[in-house]
Amino acid sequence: MEKTTQPIITVNNLVKKYGDFTAVNDVSFSVNEGEVFGLLGPNGAGKTTTLEIIETLRESTSGTVSVDGIDVSKDPQDVKRRIGIQLQSSGFYPGLNLVELMEMFALMYGVKIDPLKMLAEFQLTEKAKSTYDKMSGGQKQRFSLATTLINQPRVIFLDEPTTGLDPQARVNLWQVIQEIKKKGVTVVITTHYMDEAEQLCDRLAIMDHGKIISQGSPAELIDALLKGGFKRHTEVRAATLEDVFLSLTGRSIRE
Amino acid sequence: MTNNANDNRFSTAPSQLLIAWGLTKYALKATLRNRSSLIFSLIFPLIFVAIFGSIGNAAQTITFGVDSSVSDNNAIYQTLQSVANQVDSPVKIVHGSEADLLTDQLNQSKLGGILEPGDSPTSLQLVTSTANPQGGAAASTFLNGIISQLNLKAAGVVKPTFSFTTKDIAGKEYRYIDFALPGQIGFSLISIATFGIAFPLITLRKTLVLKRIFATAAKPITFVVSQCLARSVQAMLQATVILGVGIWAFHFTLANGWITAVEMIALSFLAVLAFLGFGILIGNIARDEQTLPIAINLFNLPQILLAGVFFPIDSMPHWVQLIGNNLPLAYFTTALRKVANEGASLVTVWPYILGMVAWGVVAYILAARIFKSE
């Protein structure tokens, strides 16, 4: 599927300081069009801050960021129209059902959509008339994902989309993200789950203490580690405990 | 190619006006769906209107105690009886055979005065009590009026030389409900403008809904305007309900009929828009739902007590009046009473509208400065 390796996001020497604390320290990377790019790292590594600067939700201290050819600091409104965002554990306007929420987002982007068709793509048809707070964790994340696509964005940003989901819902969400990728939408994702990063990401960057300490494809990063003489403590088995769980309880989502 | 800076799909910014209009509709839809909170915000003003409406009616009547020894043929008594028999009469008659019982009621201020037989068949004696001077004065004045008429009639005077008509005075009687209802509208508006916007703002901020919305093409100001408009419409509907109940159940007086009602609602809309500035300000000062009610009451309570909601500002000490008269809510209640009771137009109450707008502008500027989206 890799038709092009042109970058759609370019981050150069990005710095974000809060007083004396440097949350993002001279970070540079680029995301290619059509790929799934992972930003990994422990809590407090600066992932979310980096994402939010690219998403125009925060201003940088120094450095440049461009998204789809637009300088984020020069025309944030234009960038907003080109991207879709899923925040970590964000809610939705209370008292409205899913169809109304979709239409409300369409309104805020100035676009026309078919809410029922979009909800169907995310297996949410029977939830069309319920409110956000009456859904399961997996449904909430799928809906949140659906709202990122309302303005037919060029890039979507997903901040820990599978945190707190059961294995079935997680596997289901991976499939959904892969479907989105197939449509040509670039995906930038943060996660704490390495299996998730390995499954989903074409390339990834690992951040710690505000710096990017390594980047490349999952295979490249693993090869580099092995070249250094790394050996696993435990014997590698042909299956994981997650495989056991999913083969016992099935892969169909429970809601 | 990758540089899509000129991609048509994204090149035009949507109209913020259209977004504001649409968001207002969604906010109203969500509000009107939440029945329990709608009822909750109406219940106190309506209870107060009901209570004050009843007080107002009771204070208006003059009750005469009539001793059973008063002859049914007495002309004064007959006239009084015929007035008391009219519908909605301000006069009530209580009959009593035991003089002591009537005297007790008189001393408890339940009666204005007691009628006893006079020196002649055409006279009566009015017994009043020092315990109820107002009641006594009212009874005495009323009786005087009847007797004057009877005397003129007896003297054969059909067209008296000196006369006056009481028509206008009767048409604009000022009762407590006429004072209380505008105050209750003010009470309801300031509640919506503070509780009704500050709580949702904190919740939307905490659940990252604000941040998510500001990640779209909608600007923060657009969203805030839409929320304020939705609350203002809600407040207008509430003011209409309170006014409607006041008119229908308690005969609230509209100086110029339905035009006065329209002006009152329009004034309410303006007032709640101004007060909402404070609601947004408080919603950004308070950190969470625990501190918010305290912050709101610090703003609301002084106004409910001092700005003429329950008691007239004039009845307070001079220095309190100075504060009370200049509170945002006082500008509204004073203007609303001038419109409702005196028939003033929106144009003639401009100083009060200016006062409200000035407070509102200050509040909105401060709110914009400290506005937090997360």
XYZ file of C-alpha atoms in Angstrom, chain B:
374
model
C 1.299 15.458 -4.467
C 1.581 15.794 -0.755
C 1.359 19.517 -0.505
C -2.360 19.950 -0.389
C -2.391 23.513 0.826
C -4.689 24.362 -2.056
C -6.971 21.365 -1.694
C -10.488 22.770 -2.256
C -11.973 20.570 0.402
C -10.124 22.426 3.148
C -9.452 25.852 1.702
C -12.604 27.645 2.860
C -13.290 28.283 6.509
C -16.891 27.595 7.577
C -18.956 30.587 8.716
C -18.678 31.066 12.475
C -22.140 32.677 12.440
C -23.689 29.535 10.974
C -21.808 27.409 13.490
C -23.000 29.621 16.382
C -26.591 29.394 15.185
C -26.418 25.609 14.821
C -24.698 25.102 18.174
C -27.389 27.236 19.853
C -30.038 24.884 18.495
C -28.194 21.796 19.746
C -27.652 23.389 23.173
C -31.363 24.233 23.420
C -32.335 20.747 22.282
C -30.163 19.206 24.997
C -31.534 21.641 27.607
C -35.198 21.132 26.763
C -34.662 17.370 26.860
C -33.500 17.592 30.473
C -36.975 17.963 32.024
C -35.929 17.581 35.644
C -33.464 20.469 35.540
C -36.022 22.653 33.744
C -38.616 22.001 36.430
C -36.020 22.480 39.152
C -35.040 25.923 37.905
C -38.702 27.008 37.747
C -39.977 25.567 40.974
C -38.632 28.129 43.468
C -39.671 31.271 41.600
C -43.132 29.755 41.090
C -43.501 28.807 44.755
C -42.499 32.326 45.783
C -44.891 33.861 43.269
C -47.682 31.684 44.662
C -46.901 32.702 48.235
C -46.581 36.406 47.497
C -49.601 36.318 45.226
C -51.666 35.083 48.146
C -50.227 37.673 50.572
C -51.088 40.432 48.158
C -54.731 39.390 47.911
C -55.267 39.084 51.664
C -53.878 42.510 52.475
C -56.316 44.142 50.142
C -59.554 43.341 51.985
C -61.263 45.322 54.733
C -63.146 43.087 57.111
C -66.022 44.473 59.189
C -67.344 42.665 62.192
C -71.082 43.274 62.501
C -72.740 42.863 65.865
C -75.961 40.877 65.654
C -77.820 43.713 67.377
C -77.363 45.899 64.298
C -80.712 46.121 62.504
C -81.005 44.633 59.024
C -82.934 47.761 58.050
C -80.058 50.094 58.791
C -79.272 51.882 55.504
C -75.515 52.051 56.110
C -75.384 48.341 56.881
C -77.512 47.519 53.813
C -75.158 49.460 51.547
C -72.127 47.814 53.107
C -73.749 44.423 52.656
C -74.434 45.077 48.975
C -70.771 46.089 48.427
C -69.566 42.965 50.237
C -71.804 40.780 48.058
C -70.104 41.917 44.865
C -67.656 39.540 43.164
C -64.017 40.095 44.266
C -65.209 42.662 46.742
C -62.565 44.363 48.888
C -65.050 44.281 51.763
C -65.804 41.294 53.930
C -68.388 41.028 56.643
C -68.155 38.766 59.685
C -71.269 38.390 61.790
C -71.055 37.800 65.493
C -73.510 37.600 68.306
C -71.052 37.639 71.157
C -69.334 40.974 71.339
C -66.302 39.479 73.078
C -65.577 37.160 70.189
C -65.559 40.065 67.729
C -63.402 42.139 70.082
C -60.868 39.331 70.240
C -60.702 39.188 66.457
C -60.387 42.958 66.323
C -57.456 42.897 68.704
C -55.831 40.164 66.607
C -56.058 42.524 63.618
C -58.372 40.095 61.832
C -61.024 42.819 61.659
C -60.704 46.436 60.595
C -63.536 47.474 62.893
C -66.772 46.361 64.534
C -70.150 47.888 63.708
C -72.523 48.327 66.607
C -75.930 50.037 66.764
C -75.621 53.817 66.956
C -77.641 56.532 68.717
C -80.385 56.467 66.083
C -81.721 53.960 63.541
C -79.796 55.800 60.790
C -76.449 55.774 62.527
C -73.883 53.151 63.500
C -70.922 53.044 65.811
C -67.543 51.863 64.456
C -65.284 50.281 67.067
C -61.618 50.192 66.067
C -58.566 48.974 67.948
C -55.186 50.577 68.640
C -53.794 47.149 67.865
C -54.640 47.618 64.186
C -54.512 51.326 63.283
C -54.236 50.724 59.506
C -57.215 48.378 59.507
C -59.192 50.869 61.589
C -58.316 53.751 59.284
C -59.269 51.742 56.194
C -62.603 50.710 57.733
C -63.336 54.240 58.847
C -62.493 55.726 55.423
C -64.603 53.172 53.641
C -67.555 53.774 55.950
C -67.185 57.546 55.504
C -67.524 57.134 51.768
C -70.745 55.177 52.109
C -72.215 57.663 54.557
C -71.372 60.673 52.337
C -73.200 59.056 49.465
C -76.192 58.223 51.620
C -76.308 61.771 53.002
C -76.227 63.285 49.537
C -78.990 60.961 48.454
C -81.082 61.854 51.518
C -80.599 65.579 50.797
C -81.843 64.971 47.269
C -78.535 65.946 45.639
C -78.216 64.086 42.355
C -75.225 66.043 41.045
C -73.024 67.063 43.955
C -70.972 70.245 43.589
C -67.751 68.582 44.726
C -66.952 65.197 43.434
C -64.163 62.948 42.306
C -63.968 59.687 40.492
C -61.953 56.742 41.734
C -61.945 54.890 38.431
C -58.235 55.250 37.597
C -57.078 54.400 41.094
C -59.124 51.233 41.139
C -57.692 50.197 37.743
C -54.084 50.432 38.913
C -54.236 49.054 42.375
C -50.726 48.104 43.489
C -50.520 44.845 45.305
C -47.625 42.897 46.741
C -47.648 40.501 43.784
C -46.987 43.503 41.537
C -43.832 44.125 43.528
C -42.906 40.477 44.045
C -43.287 39.036 40.545
C -40.634 41.173 38.816
C -38.314 40.270 41.697
C -38.989 36.578 41.133
C -38.258 36.898 37.423
C -34.943 38.484 38.423
C -34.302 35.644 40.869
C -34.954 33.050 38.182
C -32.781 34.837 35.586
C -29.772 35.219 37.839
C -30.014 31.542 38.781
C -30.003 30.413 35.149
C -27.215 32.846 34.297
C -24.942 31.475 37.005
C -25.856 27.876 37.885
C -27.114 27.254 34.363
C -23.822 28.017 32.632
C -21.043 27.671 35.225
C -21.817 24.033 36.081
C -21.989 22.869 32.451
C -18.792 24.800 31.671
C -16.866 23.034 34.422
C -18.228 19.641 33.345
C -17.429 20.283 29.675
C -13.937 21.366 30.647
C -13.328 18.362 32.903
C -14.575 15.826 30.368
C -12.440 17.481 27.648
C -15.521 18.265 25.574
C -14.375 21.892 25.301
C -10.926 20.856 24.122
C -12.433 18.464 21.563
C -14.762 21.187 20.264
C -11.947 23.718 20.018
C -10.000 21.182 17.952
C -12.625 21.631 15.225
C -13.099 24.688 13.049
C -15.440 26.197 15.675
C -13.765 29.041 17.575
C -14.074 29.256 21.372
C -15.987 32.545 21.148
C -18.458 30.907 18.754
C -19.134 28.115 21.187
C -19.492 30.459 24.174
C -21.886 32.742 22.265
C -24.042 29.758 21.330
C -24.226 28.583 24.946
C -25.173 32.094 26.124
C -27.881 32.400 23.472
C -29.334 29.032 24.412
C -29.446 30.017 28.086
C -31.037 33.365 27.223
C -33.802 31.661 25.285
C -34.332 29.285 28.197
C -34.461 32.253 30.587
C -36.983 34.013 28.359
C -39.199 30.931 28.386
C -38.969 30.779 32.175
C -39.769 34.471 32.540
C -42.794 33.893 30.299
C -43.994 30.981 32.445
C -43.594 33.001 35.672
C -45.356 35.985 34.134
C -48.103 33.770 32.753
C -48.743 32.144 36.126
C -48.691 35.593 37.764
C -51.267 36.974 35.347
C -53.494 33.932 35.201
C -53.509 32.851 38.832
C -52.749 36.029 40.763
C -53.986 38.833 38.508
C -50.582 40.442 38.134
C -51.177 43.925 36.716
C -49.687 44.760 33.308
C -49.628 48.543 32.984
C -50.222 48.552 29.216
C -51.536 45.071 28.614
C -49.723 42.622 26.365
C -47.217 45.235 25.128
C -45.949 45.441 28.698
C -45.601 41.651 28.758
C -43.548 41.702 25.535
C -41.345 44.486 26.906
C -40.819 42.562 30.136
C -39.694 39.466 28.228
C -37.387 41.506 25.993
C -35.854 43.144 29.049
C -35.380 39.685 30.582
C -33.498 38.536 27.485
C -31.124 41.503 27.701
C -30.622 41.038 31.428
C -29.793 37.355 31.243
C -27.279 38.009 28.453
C -25.544 40.502 30.745
C -25.682 38.234 33.802
C -24.283 35.283 31.808
C -20.963 37.143 31.667
C -20.750 36.601 35.426
C -21.755 32.948 35.076
C -18.889 32.337 32.640
C -16.514 34.338 34.823
C -17.434 32.312 37.924
C -17.219 29.067 35.940
C -13.613 29.929 35.138
C -12.676 31.162 38.627
C -14.016 28.079 40.424
C -11.762 25.089 40.036
C -14.316 22.304 40.415
C -17.919 21.415 41.206
C -17.219 21.555 44.952
C -16.114 25.191 45.074
C -18.536 26.374 42.422
C -21.749 26.641 44.508
C -19.872 28.754 47.077
C -18.563 31.077 44.392
C -22.021 31.374 42.810
C -23.740 32.105 46.113
C -21.159 34.762 46.947
C -22.352 36.504 43.799
C -26.082 35.675 43.916
C -27.059 35.976 47.580
C -26.130 39.649 48.127
C -28.139 40.491 45.050
C -31.158 38.420 46.026
C -31.147 40.138 49.442
C -30.162 43.690 48.480
C -31.275 44.197 44.893
C -35.002 44.338 45.524
C -35.979 40.735 44.890
C -37.926 40.157 48.112
C -37.853 43.561 49.829
C -37.950 47.038 48.321
C -34.507 48.648 48.197
C -36.050 51.887 49.600
C -36.761 50.183 52.918
C -33.057 49.654 53.644
C -30.516 51.873 55.408
C -29.050 54.559 53.192
C -25.601 53.014 52.755
C -27.112 49.617 51.911
C -29.305 51.309 49.316
C -26.210 52.794 47.741
C -24.806 49.291 47.191
C -28.149 47.660 46.464
C -29.198 50.161 43.837
C -26.050 49.578 41.804
C -25.955 45.791 41.736
C -26.520 44.268 38.279
C -29.747 42.606 39.377
C -31.077 45.875 40.884
C -30.839 47.614 37.504
C -32.979 44.838 36.103
C -35.611 44.590 38.857
C -36.010 48.383 38.988
C -36.366 48.670 35.212
C -38.731 45.697 35.091
C -40.999 47.226 37.772
C -41.048 50.557 35.977
C -42.113 48.756 32.801
C -44.610 46.426 34.470
C -46.158 48.707 37.087
C -45.728 52.217 35.736
C -45.997 51.449 32.044
C -42.546 52.831 31.208
C -41.204 51.858 27.788
C -37.872 50.165 27.154
C -36.577 53.496 25.840
C -37.393 55.417 29.016
C -35.626 52.901 31.247
C -32.386 53.260 29.244
C -30.234 54.272 32.252
C -30.978 50.935 33.879
C -30.347 49.019 30.666
C -27.055 50.879 30.343
C -26.180 49.870 33.920
C -26.862 46.205 33.150
C -24.913 46.311 29.907
C -21.955 47.997 31.639
C -21.802 45.266 34.291
C -22.143 42.657 31.550
C -19.304 44.111 29.475
C -16.975 44.141 32.491
C -17.886 40.517 33.271
C -17.367 39.316 29.692
C -13.986 41.061 29.395
C -12.770 39.494 32.652
C -14.194 36.109 31.628
C -12.427 36.243 28.254
C -9.134 37.000 30.011
C -9.228 33.999 32.308
C -11.144 31.594 30.058
C -9.733 28.082 30.331
C -10.490 25.402 27.762
C -9.085 22.580 29.924
